[in-house]
PDB file of C-alpha atoms and ligand atoms in Angstrom:
ATOM      1  CA  MET A  14     160.229 -81.509  90.294  1.00 87.00           C
ATOM      2  CA  PRO A  15     161.496 -80.390  93.205  1.00 96.00           C
ATOM      3  CA  ALA A  16     165.373 -80.604  94.109  1.00 98.00           C
ATOM      4  CA  ILE A  17     166.651 -82.602  97.211  1.00 98.00           C
ATOM      5  CA  GLY A  18     168.118 -80.693  99.652  1.00 98.00           C
ATOM      6  CA  PHE A  19     171.393 -81.784 101.473  1.00 98.00           C
ATOM      7  CA  PHE A  20     172.728 -80.465 104.677  1.00 98.00           C
ATOM      8  CA  ASP A  21     176.097 -80.330 106.249  1.00 98.00           C
ATOM      9  CA  SER A  22     178.089 -78.088 108.765  1.00 98.00           C
ATOM     10  CA  GLY A  23     180.319 -78.235 105.664  1.00 98.00           C
ATOM     11  CA  ILE A  24     182.096 -80.121 102.761  1.00 98.00           C
ATOM     12  CA  GLY A  25     181.685 -83.411 104.840  1.00 98.00           C
ATOM     13  CA  GLY A  26     178.123 -84.182 103.536  1.00 98.00           C
ATOM     14  CA  LEU A  27     179.774 -84.219  99.739  1.00 98.00           C
ATOM     15  CA  THR A  28     180.902 -87.981 100.504  1.00 97.00           C
ATOM     16  CA  VAL A  29     177.160 -88.760 101.016  1.00 98.00           C
ATOM     17  CA  LEU A  30     175.983 -86.609  97.935  1.00 98.00           C
ATOM     18  CA  ARG A  31     178.316 -88.575  95.762  1.00 97.00           C
ATOM     19  CA  GLU A  32     177.069 -91.961  96.843  1.00 96.00           C
ATOM     20  CA  ALA A  33     173.369 -90.264  96.069  1.00 97.00           C
ATOM     21  CA  ARG A  34     174.486 -89.149  92.465  1.00 97.00           C
ATOM     22  CA  GLN A  35     175.628 -92.713  91.777  1.00 96.00           C
ATOM     23  CA  LEU A  36     172.211 -94.250  93.096  1.00 96.00           C
ATOM     24  CA  LEU A  37     169.851 -91.168  91.841  1.00 97.00           C
ATOM     25  CA  PRO A  38     171.701 -89.745  88.917  1.00 97.00           C
ATOM     26  CA  LYS A  39     168.558 -87.985  87.649  1.00 97.00           C
ATOM     27  CA  GLU A  40     167.914 -85.880  90.470  1.00 98.00           C
ATOM     28  CA  ASP A  41     168.510 -81.938  91.218  1.00 98.00           C
ATOM     29  CA  TYR A  42     170.578 -81.445  94.788  1.00 98.00           C
ATOM     30  CA  LEU A  43     170.852 -77.885  96.780  1.00 98.00           C
ATOM     31  CA  TYR A  44     174.012 -78.425  98.767  1.00 98.00           C
ATOM     32  CA  TYR A  45     173.859 -76.357 101.867  1.00 98.00           C
ATOM     33  CA  ALA A  46     177.609 -76.509 103.556  1.00 98.00           C
ATOM     34  CA  ASP A  47     177.530 -74.227 106.737  1.00 98.00           C
ATOM     35  CA  SER A  48     181.641 -73.962 106.221  1.00 98.00           C
ATOM     36  CA  ASP A  49     181.190 -70.165 107.832  1.00 98.00           C
ATOM     37  CA  HIS A  50     180.244 -71.965 111.295  1.00 98.00           C
ATOM     38  CA  ALA A  51     182.093 -75.291 110.728  1.00 98.00           C
ATOM     39  CA  PRO A  52     183.024 -77.383 112.480  1.00 98.00           C
ATOM     40  CA  TYR A  53     179.670 -78.383 114.607  1.00 98.00           C
ATOM     41  CA  GLY A  54     181.481 -80.712 116.638  1.00 98.00           C
ATOM     42  CA  THR A  55     182.870 -78.185 119.245  1.00 98.00           C
ATOM     43  CA  LYS A  56     179.871 -76.177 119.827  1.00 98.00           C
ATOM     44  CA  SER A  57     177.407 -76.842 122.128  1.00 98.00           C
ATOM     45  CA  ARG A  58     174.302 -78.495 121.465  1.00 98.00           C
ATOM     46  CA  GLU A  59     172.094 -75.193 121.718  1.00 98.00           C
ATOM     47  CA  MET A  60     174.510 -73.387 119.165  1.00 98.00           C
ATOM     48  CA  VAL A  61     174.287 -76.322 116.915  1.00 98.00           C
ATOM     49  CA  LEU A  62     170.571 -76.726 116.621  1.00 98.00           C
ATOM     50  CA  SER A  63     170.114 -73.086 115.588  1.00 98.00           C
ATOM     51  CA  LEU A  64     172.382 -72.999 112.989  1.00 98.00           C
ATOM     52  CA  PHE A  65     171.116 -76.219 111.696  1.00 98.00           C
ATOM     53  CA  LEU A  66     167.697 -75.046 111.609  1.00 98.00           C
ATOM     54  CA  ALA A  67     168.287 -71.585 109.919  1.00 98.00           C
ATOM     55  CA  ALA A  68     170.216 -73.759 107.166  1.00 98.00           C
ATOM     56  CA  THR A  69     167.229 -76.152 106.692  1.00 98.00           C
ATOM     57  CA  ASP A  70     164.923 -73.582 106.859  1.00 98.00           C
ATOM     58  CA  PHE A  71     166.888 -71.836 103.827  1.00 98.00           C
ATOM     59  CA  LEU A  72     166.610 -75.470 102.096  1.00 98.00           C
ATOM     60  CA  MET A  73     162.746 -75.160 102.503  1.00 98.00           C
ATOM     61  CA  ASP A  74     162.730 -71.673 101.149  1.00 98.00           C
ATOM     62  CA  HIS A  75     163.812 -73.110  98.179  1.00 98.00           C
ATOM     63  CA  ARG A  76     161.144 -75.736  97.977  1.00 97.00           C
ATOM     64  CA  VAL A  77     163.250 -79.215  98.487  1.00 98.00           C
ATOM     65  CA  LYS A  78     161.248 -82.255  98.199  1.00 97.00           C
ATOM     66  CA  ALA A  79     163.240 -84.036 100.933  1.00 98.00           C
ATOM     67  CA  ILE A  80     166.119 -82.955 103.145  1.00 98.00           C
ATOM     68  CA  VAL A  81     169.047 -85.286 103.747  1.00 98.00           C
ATOM     69  CA  VAL A  82     171.078 -84.401 106.823  1.00 98.00           C
ATOM     70  CA  ALA A  83     174.145 -85.372 105.839  1.00 98.00           C
ATOM     71  CA  CYS A  84     175.974 -84.749 109.316  1.00 98.00           C
ATOM     72  CA  ASN A  85     176.122 -87.155 111.838  1.00 98.00           C
ATOM     73  CA  THR A  86     176.800 -84.307 114.624  1.00 98.00           C
ATOM     74  CA  ALA A  87     173.538 -82.264 113.350  1.00 98.00           C
ATOM     75  CA  THR A  88     171.322 -85.450 113.393  1.00 98.00           C
ATOM     76  CA  SER A  89     172.450 -86.295 116.941  1.00 97.00           C
ATOM     77  CA  VAL A  90     171.362 -82.757 117.680  1.00 98.00           C
ATOM     78  CA  GLY A  91     168.265 -81.727 115.865  1.00 98.00           C
ATOM     79  CA  ILE A  92     166.598 -84.508 113.873  1.00 98.00           C
ATOM     80  CA  GLU A  93     163.749 -84.445 116.013  1.00 97.00           C
ATOM     81  CA  ALA A  94     163.214 -80.855 115.745  1.00 98.00           C
ATOM     82  CA  ALA A  95     163.610 -80.832 112.129  1.00 98.00           C
ATOM     83  CA  ARG A  96     161.189 -83.497 111.500  1.00 98.00           C
ATOM     84  CA  ALA A  97     158.634 -81.819 113.842  1.00 98.00           C
ATOM     85  CA  ARG A  98     159.269 -78.308 111.781  1.00 98.00           C
ATOM     86  CA  TYR A  99     158.994 -79.707 108.121  1.00 98.00           C
ATOM     87  CA  ASN A 100     156.014 -81.648 106.326  1.00 97.00           C
ATOM     88  CA  ILE A 101     158.320 -83.400 103.835  1.00 97.00           C
ATOM     89  CA  PRO A 102     160.914 -86.465 104.583  1.00 97.00           C
ATOM     90  CA  VAL A 103     164.042 -85.725 106.779  1.00 98.00           C
ATOM     91  CA  ILE A 104     166.615 -88.221 106.256  1.00 98.00           C
ATOM     92  CA  GLY A 105     169.391 -88.513 109.039  1.00 98.00           C
ATOM     93  CA  MET A 106     172.708 -90.349 109.947  1.00 96.00           C
ATOM     94  CA  GLU A 107     174.175 -92.342 112.325  1.00 93.00           C
ATOM     95  CA  PRO A 108     177.707 -93.770 113.033  1.00 96.00           C
ATOM     96  CA  ALA A 109     177.050 -97.211 111.313  1.00 97.00           C
ATOM     97  CA  VAL A 110     177.950 -99.105 114.755  1.00 98.00           C
ATOM     98  CA  LYS A 111     175.655-102.024 113.730  1.00 96.00           C
ATOM     99  CA  PRO A 112     176.997-103.232 110.593  1.00 97.00           C
ATOM    100  CA  ALA A 113     180.656-102.808 112.193  1.00 98.00           C
ATOM    101  CA  LEU A 114     179.419-105.173 114.988  1.00 98.00           C
ATOM    102  CA  LEU A 115     178.760-107.567 112.298  1.00 97.00           C
ATOM    103  CA  ALA A 116     181.721-107.029 110.052  1.00 98.00           C
ATOM    104  CA  ALA A 117     184.369-107.311 113.191  1.00 98.00           C
ATOM    105  CA  LYS A 118     182.780-110.806 113.839  1.00 95.00           C
ATOM    106  CA  ASP A 119     184.576-111.276 117.402  1.00 94.00           C
ATOM    107  CA  LYS A 120     186.838-108.341 117.335  1.00 98.00           C
ATOM    108  CA  ARG A 121     186.091-104.930 118.677  1.00 98.00           C
ATOM    109  CA  VAL A 122     184.598-102.042 116.959  1.00 98.00           C
ATOM    110  CA  LEU A 123     186.368 -98.291 117.430  1.00 98.00           C
ATOM    111  CA  VAL A 124     183.696 -95.594 116.621  1.00 98.00           C
ATOM    112  CA  PHE A 125     185.318 -92.159 115.054  1.00 98.00           C
ATOM    113  CA  ALA A 126     183.340 -88.963 115.307  1.00 98.00           C
ATOM    114  CA  THR A 127     183.025 -85.603 116.523  1.00 98.00           C
ATOM    115  CA  LYS A 128     183.323 -84.703 120.197  1.00 98.00           C
ATOM    116  CA  LEU A 129     179.660 -83.661 120.277  1.00 98.00           C
ATOM    117  CA  THR A 130     178.349 -86.549 118.358  1.00 98.00           C
ATOM    118  CA  LEU A 131     180.129 -89.092 120.940  1.00 98.00           C
ATOM    119  CA  GLN A 132     178.855 -86.701 124.006  1.00 97.00           C
ATOM    120  CA  LEU A 133     175.541 -87.324 123.153  1.00 97.00           C
ATOM    121  CA  ASP A 134     172.648 -89.380 124.325  1.00 95.00           C
ATOM    122  CA  LYS A 135     171.742 -90.389 120.686  1.00 96.00           C
ATOM    123  CA  PHE A 136     174.866 -92.425 120.513  1.00 97.00           C
ATOM    124  CA  ARG A 137     175.422 -93.541 123.919  1.00 97.00           C
ATOM    125  CA  ASN A 138     171.761 -94.813 123.269  1.00 97.00           C
ATOM    126  CA  LEU A 139     172.448 -96.679 120.271  1.00 97.00           C
ATOM    127  CA  VAL A 140     175.460 -98.087 121.972  1.00 98.00           C
ATOM    128  CA  ASP A 141     173.812 -99.141 125.068  1.00 97.00           C
ATOM    129  CA  ARG A 142     170.982-100.872 122.728  1.00 97.00           C
ATOM    130  CA  ILE A 143     173.240-102.861 120.331  1.00 97.00           C
ATOM    131  CA  ASP A 144     176.760-103.343 122.185  1.00 97.00           C
ATOM    132  CA  THR A 145     175.415-105.849 124.011  1.00 96.00           C
ATOM    133  CA  GLU A 146     178.759-107.517 124.523  1.00 96.00           C
ATOM    134  CA  ASN A 147     180.809-104.604 124.955  1.00 97.00           C
ATOM    135  CA  ARG A 148     182.736-104.735 121.827  1.00 98.00           C
ATOM    136  CA  VAL A 149     182.588-100.770 121.032  1.00 98.00           C
ATOM    137  CA  ASP A 150     185.263 -98.025 122.085  1.00 98.00           C
ATOM    138  CA  TYR A 151     184.857 -94.692 120.663  1.00 98.00           C
ATOM    139  CA  LEU A 152     187.434 -91.906 119.896  1.00 98.00           C
ATOM    140  CA  PRO A 153     187.023 -88.185 118.605  1.00 98.00           C
ATOM    141  CA  LEU A 154     189.154 -87.255 115.279  1.00 98.00           C
ATOM    142  CA  GLN A 155     187.725 -83.721 115.496  1.00 97.00           C
ATOM    143  CA  GLU A 156     190.464 -82.033 114.002  1.00 98.00           C
ATOM    144  CA  LEU A 157     189.950 -84.117 110.493  1.00 98.00           C
ATOM    145  CA  VAL A 158     186.979 -81.868 110.108  1.00 98.00           C
ATOM    146  CA  GLU A 159     189.349 -78.561 110.043  1.00 98.00           C
ATOM    147  CA  PHE A 160     191.676 -80.399 107.930  1.00 98.00           C
ATOM    148  CA  ALA A 161     188.771 -80.989 104.702  1.00 98.00           C
ATOM    149  CA  GLU A 162     187.088 -77.824 105.581  1.00 98.00           C
ATOM    150  CA  ASN A 163     190.836 -76.294 104.755  1.00 97.00           C
ATOM    151  CA  PHE A 164     190.830 -78.891 101.980  1.00 97.00           C
ATOM    152  CA  GLU A 165     194.273 -79.962 103.269  1.00 97.00           C
ATOM    153  CA  PHE A 166     194.409 -83.749 102.326  1.00 97.00           C
ATOM    154  CA  ASP A 167     198.176 -84.549 102.340  1.00 96.00           C
ATOM    155  CA  ASP A 168     199.427 -87.581 103.912  1.00 97.00           C
ATOM    156  CA  ASN A 169     202.297 -85.234 105.308  1.00 98.00           C
ATOM    157  CA  THR A 170     199.694 -83.627 107.528  1.00 98.00           C
ATOM    158  CA  ILE A 171     197.207 -86.459 107.918  1.00 98.00           C
ATOM    159  CA  LEU A 172     199.288 -89.274 108.489  1.00 98.00           C
ATOM    160  CA  PRO A 173     201.187 -87.969 111.504  1.00 98.00           C
ATOM    161  CA  TYR A 174     197.986 -86.298 112.839  1.00 98.00           C
ATOM    162  CA  LEU A 175     196.465 -90.111 113.068  1.00 98.00           C
ATOM    163  CA  LYS A 176     199.255 -91.651 114.264  1.00 98.00           C
ATOM    164  CA  THR A 177     199.267 -89.277 117.132  1.00 98.00           C
ATOM    165  CA  GLN A 178     195.972 -90.011 118.228  1.00 98.00           C
ATOM    166  CA  TRP A 179     196.149 -93.588 117.705  1.00 98.00           C
ATOM    167  CA  SER A 180     199.513 -93.599 119.453  1.00 98.00           C
ATOM    168  CA  ASN A 181     198.063 -95.593 122.847  1.00 96.00           C
ATOM    169  CA  ILE A 182     195.652 -97.872 121.225  1.00 97.00           C
ATOM    170  CA  ASN A 183     196.438-101.477 120.065  1.00 97.00           C
ATOM    171  CA  LEU A 184     194.678-101.379 116.708  1.00 98.00           C
ATOM    172  CA  ASN A 185     195.126-105.118 116.436  1.00 98.00           C
ATOM    173  CA  GLN A 186     192.332-105.896 118.592  1.00 98.00           C
ATOM    174  CA  TYR A 187     189.844-104.793 115.923  1.00 98.00           C
ATOM    175  CA  GLY A 188     187.889-106.173 113.293  1.00 98.00           C
ATOM    176  CA  ALA A 189     186.107-102.862 111.982  1.00 98.00           C
ATOM    177  CA  VAL A 190     186.235 -98.959 112.446  1.00 98.00           C
ATOM    178  CA  VAL A 191     183.269 -96.975 111.959  1.00 98.00           C
ATOM    179  CA  LEU A 192     183.703 -93.421 110.101  1.00 98.00           C
ATOM    180  CA  GLY A 193     181.017 -91.702 112.045  1.00 98.00           C
ATOM    181  CA  CYS A 194     181.506 -88.316 110.742  1.00 98.00           C
ATOM    182  CA  THR A 195     180.972 -87.541 106.972  1.00 98.00           C
ATOM    183  CA  HIS A 196     184.384 -85.601 106.498  1.00 98.00           C
ATOM    184  CA  PHE A 197     185.958 -88.670 107.440  1.00 98.00           C
ATOM    185  CA  PRO A 198     185.687 -90.547 104.255  1.00 97.00           C
ATOM    186  CA  PHE A 199     188.019 -88.101 102.739  1.00 97.00           C
ATOM    187  CA  PHE A 200     190.575 -89.543 104.864  1.00 98.00           C
ATOM    188  CA  ARG A 201     189.922 -92.997 104.089  1.00 97.00           C
ATOM    189  CA  HIS A 202     192.938 -94.131 101.905  1.00 95.00           C
ATOM    190  CA  GLN A 203     195.117 -92.757 105.007  1.00 97.00           C
ATOM    191  CA  PHE A 204     193.217 -94.837 107.641  1.00 98.00           C
ATOM    192  CA  LYS A 205     193.924 -97.903 105.209  1.00 97.00           C
ATOM    193  CA  LYS A 206     197.451 -97.088 105.529  1.00 97.00           C
ATOM    194  CA  LEU A 207     197.650 -96.634 109.058  1.00 98.00           C
ATOM    195  CA  LEU A 208     195.101 -99.540 109.964  1.00 98.00           C
ATOM    196  CA  PRO A 209     196.084-103.737 110.086  1.00 98.00           C
ATOM    197  CA  PRO A 210     194.701-104.376 106.646  1.00 97.00           C
ATOM    198  CA  GLU A 211     192.270-106.847 107.974  1.00 97.00           C
ATOM    199  CA  VAL A 212     190.212-104.202 109.927  1.00 98.00           C
ATOM    200  CA  GLN A 213     187.106-102.967 107.700  1.00 98.00           C
ATOM    201  CA  ILE A 214     186.448 -99.556 107.494  1.00 98.00           C
ATOM    202  CA  ILE A 215     182.746 -98.687 107.490  1.00 98.00           C
ATOM    203  CA  ASP A 216     180.534 -95.453 107.139  1.00 97.00           C
ATOM    204  CA  GLY A 217     176.584 -95.068 106.916  1.00 95.00           C
ATOM    205  CA  ASN A 218     176.426 -93.004 103.664  1.00 96.00           C
ATOM    206  CA  LEU A 219     174.975 -95.821 101.436  1.00 95.00           C
ATOM    207  CA  GLY A 220     172.439 -96.841 104.051  1.00 96.00           C
ATOM    208  CA  THR A 221     171.733 -93.114 104.277  1.00 97.00           C
ATOM    209  CA  VAL A 222     171.221 -92.761 100.261  1.00 97.00           C
ATOM    210  CA  LYS A 223     169.089 -95.969  99.856  1.00 97.00           C
ATOM    211  CA  ASN A 224     166.769 -94.684 102.719  1.00 97.00           C
ATOM    212  CA  LEU A 225     166.503 -91.792 100.910  1.00 97.00           C
ATOM    213  CA  GLN A 226     165.427 -93.305  97.683  1.00 96.00           C
ATOM    214  CA  ALA A 227     162.879 -95.607  99.555  1.00 96.00           C
ATOM    215  CA  ARG A 228     161.521 -92.388 101.090  1.00 96.00           C
ATOM    216  CA  LEU A 229     161.299 -90.811  97.755  1.00 95.00           C
ATOM    217  CA  LYS A 230     159.175 -93.821  96.217  1.00 86.00           C
ATOM    218  CA  GLU A 231     157.692 -92.719  93.041  1.00 82.00           C
ATOM    219  CA  ASN A 232     158.331 -89.136  93.682  1.00 87.00           C
ATOM    220  CA  LEU A 233     161.893 -89.243  91.642  1.00 90.00           C
ATOM    221  CA  ASN A 234     162.704 -87.220  89.093  1.00 92.00           C
ATOM    222  CA  LYS A 235     163.816 -87.817  85.584  1.00 91.00           C
ATOM    223  CA  GLY A 236     165.541 -84.760  84.702  1.00 93.00           C
ATOM    224  CA  GLU A 237     169.548 -84.723  83.674  1.00 95.00           C
ATOM    225  CA  GLY A 238     170.399 -84.096  87.404  1.00 97.00           C
ATOM    226  CA  SER A 239     172.159 -81.227  88.512  1.00 97.00           C
ATOM    227  CA  VAL A 240     173.740 -79.872  91.816  1.00 98.00           C
ATOM    228  CA  ARG A 241     173.588 -76.290  93.455  1.00 98.00           C
ATOM    229  CA  TYR A 242     176.232 -75.533  96.339  1.00 98.00           C
ATOM    230  CA  PHE A 243     175.918 -72.928  98.588  1.00 98.00           C
ATOM    231  CA  ARG A 244     178.251 -71.722 101.498  1.00 98.00           C
ATOM    232  CA  SER A 245     176.517 -70.772 104.359  1.00 98.00           C
ATOM    233  CA  GLY A 246     173.616 -69.125 101.933  1.00 95.00           C
ATOM    234  CA  ARG A 247     175.662 -67.687  99.263  1.00 98.00           C
ATOM    235  CA  GLU A 248     175.877 -69.876  95.766  1.00 98.00           C
ATOM    236  CA  LEU A 249     179.517 -70.997  94.900  1.00 98.00           C
ATOM    237  CA  LEU A 250     180.003 -72.884  91.582  1.00 97.00           C
ATOM    238  CA  PHE A 251     179.928 -76.724  92.542  1.00 97.00           C
ATOM    239  CA  SER A 252     182.517 -77.679  89.617  1.00 95.00           C
ATOM    240  CA  GLU A 253     185.138 -75.420  91.561  1.00 95.00           C
ATOM    241  CA  ILE A 254     184.395 -77.406  95.136  1.00 95.00           C
ATOM    242  CA  GLU A 255     184.597 -80.736  93.377  1.00 94.00           C
ATOM    243  CA  LYS A 256     187.861 -79.967  91.900  1.00 94.00           C
ATOM    244  CA  ALA A 257     189.346 -79.523  95.305  1.00 94.00           C
ATOM    245  CA  LEU A 258     188.601 -82.954  96.865  1.00 94.00           C
ATOM    246  CA  PRO A 259     190.201 -86.034  96.810  1.00 91.00           C
ATOM    247  CA  HIS A 260     189.205 -88.467  93.854  1.00 77.00           C
ATOM    248  CA  SER A 261     189.552 -91.368  96.113  1.00 61.00           C
ATOM    249  CA  ILE A 262     186.248 -91.111  97.809  1.00 58.00           C
TER     250      ILE A 262
HETATM  251  N1  DGL B  14     180.196 -83.787 109.015  1.00 72.39           N
HETATM  252  C1  DGL B  14     180.061 -83.829 110.395  1.00 72.39           C
HETATM  253  C2  DGL B  14     179.634 -84.893 110.866  1.00 72.39           C
HETATM  254  O1  DGL B  14     179.244 -85.888 110.247  1.00 72.39           O
HETATM  255  C3  DGL B  14     180.292 -82.602 111.244  1.00 72.39           C
HETATM  256  C4  DGL B  14     181.719 -81.952 111.164  1.00 72.39           C
HETATM  257  C5  DGL B  14     181.769 -81.011 112.386  1.00 72.39           C
HETATM  258  O2  DGL B  14     181.454 -79.729 111.931  1.00 72.39           O
HETATM  259  O3  DGL B  14     182.164 -81.089 113.911  1.00 72.39           O
HETATM  260  O4  DGL B  14     179.291 -85.212 112.139  1.00 72.39           O
END
C-alpha cells in the first residue's frame, strides 16, 4: 500500500505528522521538509508556488496515495494548483479561526501566522466570511519559523522574543489565539507561560488529520507504520530529527 506524503517548508509539519501518527499509526509516511528554502513566509507568492510544486512533484514521483500540505503558507498559495495537477487527495491547512471564535465566546481572537499567510486573499476572505462581529486581530510571528528551523526552542530566546512582539497588545481582551503556522505548536508551552491562563490556544492540526482520514476511507494501511524524512530531496534519518524536537508538543 502506498505511503502518505507530507509537505512543509521545514520541520513545522512534524507537529501535524505527530497527530497523524497517533490517529493513523499503521500508515507509512514520506515527509518532505523544504528546509533548504525555509522560511516561505518572507518569500513572494510566485517563489513559494514554484518551490512547493517541485516538492509535491517529488512526493508524486514516490507514488504517494495522498498529500497533506502541512503548511498554512503553501496551502494559501498553492492548494488549488496542486489539486489541479495531481489526481490524488490533496489536504490543506488553514488558520483555525472558526473554532477560535467559538472558543473565545464574546472575547476577541488573535491569529498568529507567517507574513505571507496574513497578506494573502485566502486568509482575508476567510476572516471576511466568518468574522461577522469584527472580533479577529492578527499578528505575524515570522521569526519563530527561523528559531524552529535552527532547533532553538529555549525559553531564554523565545520568551523575550514573544514579549517584544506582544509589548503593545492588551492580551486580556482575547479569549483565544490561533496558531496559524505549523511551526508554532513547538512553542506552545512558551505561549502558555505568557498568555493569561484563560486564553485558549487553538491549532488546526487535528482537524487536518481527521480530514485526511475521511478522504482515505477504505484506502487505509494495515502495516507497521513508518516515516521516511527528506530534507529538500535528500533523505535523512527521521529518528535523528525527532530527537532534536521539544517533547511537549
Ligand atoms: N510552517 C509553515 C506554515 O504553516 C511555513 C513557515 C515558513 O516557512 O515561513 O505557514
